[in-house]
Amino acid sequence: MPHPEILFFFFIIAFVYAAVGFGGGSSYLAILALYALPFKEMRLIALICNIIVVTGGTIIFVKNKQVNWNKILPLVLVSIPMAFFGARVRLSQDMFFIILGCSLIVAAILLWIKTKGITDKELKGTNTNNFIKDALLGGGIGMLSGMVGIGGGIFLSPLLNLIKWDTPKKIAATASVFILVNSVGGIAGQLTNLPP
């Protein structure tokens, strides 16, 4: 490997992101971009790393019963095929970095906005299930995630916190599952673009 220090950076990124239920795809892309690696391979590497990092977190969230499958279903049912189709979109290198840069700026702004997390007690009696809204949100983030080669948790989590979709812990669990399935969908889409 021409740049062995990348492994060290990836280890640090994986450790930090795994602690909050994310995969770290955006940070892997940033590191790979600094080393001027081919952008088509960058997306595939970032998604593979996402799957490795987020699988353990997803298993822990499921074991601790933090995953509300009924609420997650609308998000992922639409996001998986959209991540697949997003990954199949053929982008020039310049367009890829423009979309990646703009989307990460938006994600940074969303992460910067402080919101008070909702508690289980406050959540009771409120109807936060909206299949169409969740499906549109999941599909939009899935498409963008597939195009840029990340799992989408960096977009999904702050948006769900803003709309008080669930408690912070359950949103983290949702983001973990979302990243995992979108990363798989994105890889599948990219593999169909490989030359025969």
PDB file of C-alpha atoms in Angstrom:
ATOM      1  CA  MET A   1       0.000   0.000   0.000  1.00  0.00           C
ATOM      2  CA  PRO A   2       1.582   3.337  -1.025  1.00  0.00           C
ATOM      3  CA  HIS A   3       0.173   5.272   1.961  1.00  0.00           C
ATOM      4  CA  PRO A   4       0.185   3.009   5.065  1.00  0.00           C
ATOM      5  CA  GLU A   5      -0.711   5.969   7.311  1.00  0.00           C
ATOM      6  CA  ILE A   6      -4.221   5.880   5.808  1.00  0.00           C
ATOM      7  CA  LEU A   7      -4.860   2.755   7.886  1.00  0.00           C
ATOM      8  CA  PHE A   8      -4.031   4.700  11.055  1.00  0.00           C
ATOM      9  CA  PHE A   9      -6.386   7.535  10.080  1.00  0.00           C
ATOM     10  CA  PHE A  10      -9.123   5.033   9.221  1.00  0.00           C
ATOM     11  CA  PHE A  11      -8.716   3.320  12.599  1.00  0.00           C
ATOM     12  CA  ILE A  12      -9.150   6.628  14.453  1.00  0.00           C
ATOM     13  CA  ILE A  13     -12.171   7.577  12.330  1.00  0.00           C
ATOM     14  CA  ALA A  14     -13.763   4.147  12.840  1.00  0.00           C
ATOM     15  CA  PHE A  15     -13.235   4.315  16.613  1.00  0.00           C
ATOM     16  CA  VAL A  16     -14.752   7.810  16.964  1.00  0.00           C
ATOM     17  CA  TYR A  17     -17.714   7.223  14.663  1.00  0.00           C
ATOM     18  CA  ALA A  18     -18.527   3.774  16.077  1.00  0.00           C
ATOM     19  CA  ALA A  19     -18.913   5.377  19.511  1.00  0.00           C
ATOM     20  CA  VAL A  20     -21.933   7.375  18.266  1.00  0.00           C
ATOM     21  CA  GLY A  21     -23.409   4.789  15.898  1.00  0.00           C
ATOM     22  CA  PHE A  22     -22.101   6.264  12.652  1.00  0.00           C
ATOM     23  CA  GLY A  23     -19.927   4.637   9.993  1.00  0.00           C
ATOM     24  CA  GLY A  24     -17.597   7.526   9.120  1.00  0.00           C
ATOM     25  CA  GLY A  25     -18.048   7.421   5.336  1.00  0.00           C
ATOM     26  CA  SER A  26     -17.724  11.183   4.913  1.00  0.00           C
ATOM     27  CA  SER A  27     -14.430  11.232   6.819  1.00  0.00           C
ATOM     28  CA  TYR A  28     -13.013   8.276   4.877  1.00  0.00           C
ATOM     29  CA  LEU A  29     -13.820  10.155   1.677  1.00  0.00           C
ATOM     30  CA  ALA A  30     -12.090  13.280   3.005  1.00  0.00           C
ATOM     31  CA  ILE A  31      -8.928  11.318   3.826  1.00  0.00           C
ATOM     32  CA  LEU A  32      -8.942   9.505   0.488  1.00  0.00           C
ATOM     33  CA  ALA A  33      -9.463  12.806  -1.365  1.00  0.00           C
ATOM     34  CA  LEU A  34      -6.394  14.284   0.360  1.00  0.00           C
ATOM     35  CA  TYR A  35      -4.327  11.452  -1.094  1.00  0.00           C
ATOM     36  CA  ALA A  36      -5.826  12.039  -4.562  1.00  0.00           C
ATOM     37  CA  LEU A  37      -6.987   8.469  -4.987  1.00  0.00           C
ATOM     38  CA  PRO A  38      -9.321   7.730  -7.947  1.00  0.00           C
ATOM     39  CA  PHE A  39     -12.764   9.006  -6.972  1.00  0.00           C
ATOM     40  CA  LYS A  40     -14.641   5.925  -8.231  1.00  0.00           C
ATOM     41  CA  GLU A  41     -12.677   3.661  -5.897  1.00  0.00           C
ATOM     42  CA  MET A  42     -13.029   6.172  -3.052  1.00  0.00           C
ATOM     43  CA  ARG A  43     -16.786   5.648  -2.825  1.00  0.00           C
ATOM     44  CA  LEU A  44     -16.470   1.861  -2.773  1.00  0.00           C
ATOM     45  CA  ILE A  45     -13.769   1.928  -0.079  1.00  0.00           C
ATOM     46  CA  ALA A  46     -15.801   4.323   2.092  1.00  0.00           C
ATOM     47  CA  LEU A  47     -18.915   2.142   1.876  1.00  0.00           C
ATOM     48  CA  ILE A  48     -17.015  -1.058   2.699  1.00  0.00           C
ATOM     49  CA  CYS A  49     -15.495   0.666   5.746  1.00  0.00           C
ATOM     50  CA  ASN A  50     -18.987   1.867   6.721  1.00  0.00           C
ATOM     51  CA  ILE A  51     -20.321  -1.681   6.737  1.00  0.00           C
ATOM     52  CA  ILE A  52     -17.404  -2.968   8.813  1.00  0.00           C
ATOM     53  CA  VAL A  53     -17.737  -0.201  11.419  1.00  0.00           C
ATOM     54  CA  VAL A  54     -21.497   0.048  11.714  1.00  0.00           C
ATOM     55  CA  THR A  55     -22.337  -3.680  11.787  1.00  0.00           C
ATOM     56  CA  GLY A  56     -21.114  -4.070  15.381  1.00  0.00           C
ATOM     57  CA  GLY A  57     -23.050  -1.007  16.531  1.00  0.00           C
ATOM     58  CA  THR A  58     -26.214  -2.221  14.824  1.00  0.00           C
ATOM     59  CA  ILE A  59     -25.948  -5.611  16.557  1.00  0.00           C
ATOM     60  CA  ILE A  60     -25.520  -3.903  19.944  1.00  0.00           C
ATOM     61  CA  PHE A  61     -28.497  -1.589  19.336  1.00  0.00           C
ATOM     62  CA  VAL A  62     -30.679  -4.558  18.307  1.00  0.00           C
ATOM     63  CA  LYS A  63     -29.618  -6.590  21.369  1.00  0.00           C
ATOM     64  CA  ASN A  64     -30.439  -3.635  23.641  1.00  0.00           C
ATOM     65  CA  LYS A  65     -33.867  -3.276  21.974  1.00  0.00           C
ATOM     66  CA  GLN A  66     -33.147   0.276  20.794  1.00  0.00           C
ATOM     67  CA  VAL A  67     -34.249  -0.418  17.211  1.00  0.00           C
ATOM     68  CA  ASN A  68     -37.913   0.344  16.518  1.00  0.00           C
ATOM     69  CA  TRP A  69     -38.414  -1.681  13.334  1.00  0.00           C
ATOM     70  CA  ASN A  70     -41.927  -0.314  12.710  1.00  0.00           C
ATOM     71  CA  LYS A  71     -40.614   3.258  12.598  1.00  0.00           C
ATOM     72  CA  ILE A  72     -37.452   2.407  10.657  1.00  0.00           C
ATOM     73  CA  LEU A  73     -39.243   0.451   7.927  1.00  0.00           C
ATOM     74  CA  PRO A  74     -40.530   3.442   5.886  1.00  0.00           C
ATOM     75  CA  LEU A  75     -37.076   5.061   5.979  1.00  0.00           C
ATOM     76  CA  VAL A  76     -35.180   2.032   4.699  1.00  0.00           C
ATOM     77  CA  LEU A  77     -37.764   0.574   2.300  1.00  0.00           C
ATOM     78  CA  VAL A  78     -37.300   3.566   0.009  1.00  0.00           C
ATOM     79  CA  SER A  79     -33.704   4.467   0.884  1.00  0.00           C
ATOM     80  CA  ILE A  80     -32.189   1.113  -0.169  1.00  0.00           C
ATOM     81  CA  PRO A  81     -33.327   1.224  -3.821  1.00  0.00           C
ATOM     82  CA  MET A  82     -32.603   4.965  -3.989  1.00  0.00           C
ATOM     83  CA  ALA A  83     -29.060   4.398  -2.665  1.00  0.00           C
ATOM     84  CA  PHE A  84     -28.685   1.710  -5.340  1.00  0.00           C
ATOM     85  CA  PHE A  85     -29.841   4.045  -8.131  1.00  0.00           C
ATOM     86  CA  GLY A  86     -27.845   6.957  -6.711  1.00  0.00           C
ATOM     87  CA  ALA A  87     -24.686   4.838  -6.859  1.00  0.00           C
ATOM     88  CA  ARG A  88     -25.422   4.031 -10.506  1.00  0.00           C
ATOM     89  CA  VAL A  89     -25.501   7.712 -11.499  1.00  0.00           C
ATOM     90  CA  ARG A  90     -22.402   8.414 -13.554  1.00  0.00           C
ATOM     91  CA  LEU A  91     -20.726  11.565 -12.254  1.00  0.00           C
ATOM     92  CA  SER A  92     -17.672  13.372 -13.479  1.00  0.00           C
ATOM     93  CA  GLN A  93     -14.941  13.842 -10.892  1.00  0.00           C
ATOM     94  CA  ASP A  94     -15.630  17.579 -10.668  1.00  0.00           C
ATOM     95  CA  MET A  95     -19.386  17.052 -10.191  1.00  0.00           C
ATOM     96  CA  PHE A  96     -18.757  14.366  -7.579  1.00  0.00           C
ATOM     97  CA  PHE A  97     -16.613  16.687  -5.448  1.00  0.00           C
ATOM     98  CA  ILE A  98     -19.079  19.578  -5.848  1.00  0.00           C
ATOM     99  CA  ILE A  99     -22.002  17.430  -4.658  1.00  0.00           C
ATOM    100  CA  LEU A 100     -19.915  15.917  -1.850  1.00  0.00           C
ATOM    101  CA  GLY A 101     -18.650  19.316  -0.683  1.00  0.00           C
ATOM    102  CA  CYS A 102     -22.091  20.979  -0.723  1.00  0.00           C
ATOM    103  CA  SER A 103     -23.783  18.061   1.024  1.00  0.00           C
ATOM    104  CA  LEU A 104     -21.134  17.926   3.763  1.00  0.00           C
ATOM    105  CA  ILE A 105     -21.481  21.673   4.377  1.00  0.00           C
ATOM    106  CA  VAL A 106     -25.238  21.197   4.826  1.00  0.00           C
ATOM    107  CA  ALA A 107     -24.603  18.210   7.117  1.00  0.00           C
ATOM    108  CA  ALA A 108     -22.171  20.282   9.204  1.00  0.00           C
ATOM    109  CA  ILE A 109     -24.789  23.027   9.604  1.00  0.00           C
ATOM    110  CA  LEU A 110     -27.414  20.477  10.657  1.00  0.00           C
ATOM    111  CA  LEU A 111     -25.017  18.941  13.181  1.00  0.00           C
ATOM    112  CA  TRP A 112     -24.204  22.402  14.530  1.00  0.00           C
ATOM    113  CA  ILE A 113     -27.854  23.186  15.333  1.00  0.00           C
ATOM    114  CA  LYS A 114     -28.456  22.282  18.965  1.00  0.00           C
ATOM    115  CA  THR A 115     -31.727  20.577  19.795  1.00  0.00           C
ATOM    116  CA  LYS A 116     -33.019  19.286  23.086  1.00  0.00           C
ATOM    117  CA  GLY A 117     -33.566  15.566  22.780  1.00  0.00           C
ATOM    118  CA  ILE A 118     -37.032  14.208  23.425  1.00  0.00           C
ATOM    119  CA  THR A 119     -37.522  11.707  26.259  1.00  0.00           C
ATOM    120  CA  ASP A 120     -39.575   8.495  26.243  1.00  0.00           C
ATOM    121  CA  LYS A 121     -42.078  10.216  28.537  1.00  0.00           C
ATOM    122  CA  GLU A 122     -42.478  13.181  26.168  1.00  0.00           C
ATOM    123  CA  LEU A 123     -42.758  10.833  23.197  1.00  0.00           C
ATOM    124  CA  LYS A 124     -45.743   8.983  24.664  1.00  0.00           C
ATOM    125  CA  GLY A 125     -49.019  10.271  23.335  1.00  0.00           C
ATOM    126  CA  THR A 126     -47.452  11.873  20.262  1.00  0.00           C
ATOM    127  CA  ASN A 127     -47.904  10.358  16.842  1.00  0.00           C
ATOM    128  CA  THR A 128     -44.566  10.714  15.059  1.00  0.00           C
ATOM    129  CA  ASN A 129     -45.261   7.934  12.547  1.00  0.00           C
ATOM    130  CA  ASN A 130     -45.793   9.366   9.089  1.00  0.00           C
ATOM    131  CA  PHE A 131     -45.079   6.739   6.448  1.00  0.00           C
ATOM    132  CA  ILE A 132     -45.023   9.128   3.476  1.00  0.00           C
ATOM    133  CA  LYS A 133     -42.849  11.756   5.178  1.00  0.00           C
ATOM    134  CA  ASP A 134     -40.397   9.130   6.457  1.00  0.00           C
ATOM    135  CA  ALA A 135     -40.302   7.392   3.064  1.00  0.00           C
ATOM    136  CA  LEU A 136     -39.563  10.700   1.267  1.00  0.00           C
ATOM    137  CA  LEU A 137     -36.885  11.579   3.821  1.00  0.00           C
ATOM    138  CA  GLY A 138     -35.272   8.140   3.566  1.00  0.00           C
ATOM    139  CA  GLY A 139     -35.470   8.119  -0.227  1.00  0.00           C
ATOM    140  CA  GLY A 140     -33.915  11.574  -0.623  1.00  0.00           C
ATOM    141  CA  ILE A 141     -31.063  10.833   1.754  1.00  0.00           C
ATOM    142  CA  GLY A 142     -30.615   7.379   0.184  1.00  0.00           C
ATOM    143  CA  MET A 143     -30.246   8.885  -3.301  1.00  0.00           C
ATOM    144  CA  LEU A 144     -27.726  11.484  -2.128  1.00  0.00           C
ATOM    145  CA  SER A 145     -25.833   8.882  -0.108  1.00  0.00           C
ATOM    146  CA  GLY A 146     -25.563   6.549  -3.087  1.00  0.00           C
ATOM    147  CA  MET A 147     -24.261   9.346  -5.295  1.00  0.00           C
ATOM    148  CA  VAL A 148     -21.505  10.451  -2.919  1.00  0.00           C
ATOM    149  CA  GLY A 149     -20.653   7.058  -1.408  1.00  0.00           C
ATOM    150  CA  ILE A 150     -21.672   7.383   2.240  1.00  0.00           C
ATOM    151  CA  GLY A 151     -24.299   5.699   4.396  1.00  0.00           C
ATOM    152  CA  GLY A 152     -26.344   8.829   5.056  1.00  0.00           C
ATOM    153  CA  GLY A 153     -26.407   8.800   8.853  1.00  0.00           C
ATOM    154  CA  ILE A 154     -24.665  12.175   8.935  1.00  0.00           C
ATOM    155  CA  PHE A 155     -27.742  13.644   7.195  1.00  0.00           C
ATOM    156  CA  LEU A 156     -30.453  11.494   8.770  1.00  0.00           C
ATOM    157  CA  SER A 157     -29.540  11.760  12.440  1.00  0.00           C
ATOM    158  CA  PRO A 158     -29.556  15.582  12.789  1.00  0.00           C
ATOM    159  CA  LEU A 159     -32.775  15.844  10.750  1.00  0.00           C
ATOM    160  CA  LEU A 160     -34.540  13.280  12.946  1.00  0.00           C
ATOM    161  CA  ASN A 161     -33.342  15.116  16.044  1.00  0.00           C
ATOM    162  CA  LEU A 162     -34.638  18.411  14.646  1.00  0.00           C
ATOM    163  CA  ILE A 163     -38.121  17.017  14.052  1.00  0.00           C
ATOM    164  CA  LYS A 164     -38.038  15.141  17.400  1.00  0.00           C
ATOM    165  CA  TRP A 165     -38.678  11.854  15.608  1.00  0.00           C
ATOM    166  CA  ASP A 166     -37.654   9.748  18.616  1.00  0.00           C
ATOM    167  CA  THR A 167     -35.278   9.752  21.583  1.00  0.00           C
ATOM    168  CA  PRO A 168     -31.582  10.458  20.823  1.00  0.00           C
ATOM    169  CA  LYS A 169     -30.603   6.850  21.602  1.00  0.00           C
ATOM    170  CA  LYS A 170     -33.221   5.415  19.261  1.00  0.00           C
ATOM    171  CA  ILE A 171     -32.272   7.917  16.559  1.00  0.00           C
ATOM    172  CA  ALA A 172     -28.652   6.744  16.869  1.00  0.00           C
ATOM    173  CA  ALA A 173     -29.864   3.149  16.513  1.00  0.00           C
ATOM    174  CA  THR A 174     -31.955   4.125  13.484  1.00  0.00           C
ATOM    175  CA  ALA A 175     -28.976   5.887  11.886  1.00  0.00           C
ATOM    176  CA  SER A 176     -26.823   2.804  12.449  1.00  0.00           C
ATOM    177  CA  VAL A 177     -29.294   0.515  10.643  1.00  0.00           C
ATOM    178  CA  PHE A 178     -29.828   3.158   7.927  1.00  0.00           C
ATOM    179  CA  ILE A 179     -26.085   3.457   7.255  1.00  0.00           C
ATOM    180  CA  LEU A 180     -25.699  -0.313   7.079  1.00  0.00           C
ATOM    181  CA  VAL A 181     -28.486  -0.935   4.549  1.00  0.00           C
ATOM    182  CA  ASN A 182     -27.665   2.128   2.442  1.00  0.00           C
ATOM    183  CA  SER A 183     -24.004   1.145   2.282  1.00  0.00           C
ATOM    184  CA  VAL A 184     -25.001  -2.295   1.001  1.00  0.00           C
ATOM    185  CA  GLY A 185     -27.379  -0.692  -1.541  1.00  0.00           C
ATOM    186  CA  GLY A 186     -24.683   1.760  -2.634  1.00  0.00           C
ATOM    187  CA  ILE A 187     -22.090  -0.986  -3.107  1.00  0.00           C
ATOM    188  CA  ALA A 188     -24.564  -3.035  -5.156  1.00  0.00           C
ATOM    189  CA  GLY A 189     -25.232  -0.011  -7.378  1.00  0.00           C
ATOM    190  CA  GLN A 190     -21.547   0.690  -7.876  1.00  0.00           C
ATOM    191  CA  LEU A 191     -20.764  -2.919  -8.728  1.00  0.00           C
ATOM    192  CA  THR A 192     -23.322  -2.861 -11.563  1.00  0.00           C
ATOM    193  CA  ASN A 193     -21.340   0.019 -13.088  1.00  0.00           C
ATOM    194  CA  LEU A 194     -18.102  -1.955 -13.245  1.00  0.00           C
ATOM    195  CA  PRO A 195     -16.969  -2.808 -16.767  1.00  0.00           C
ATOM    196  CA  PRO A 196     -17.540  -6.469 -17.766  1.00  0.00           C
TER     197      PRO A 196
END
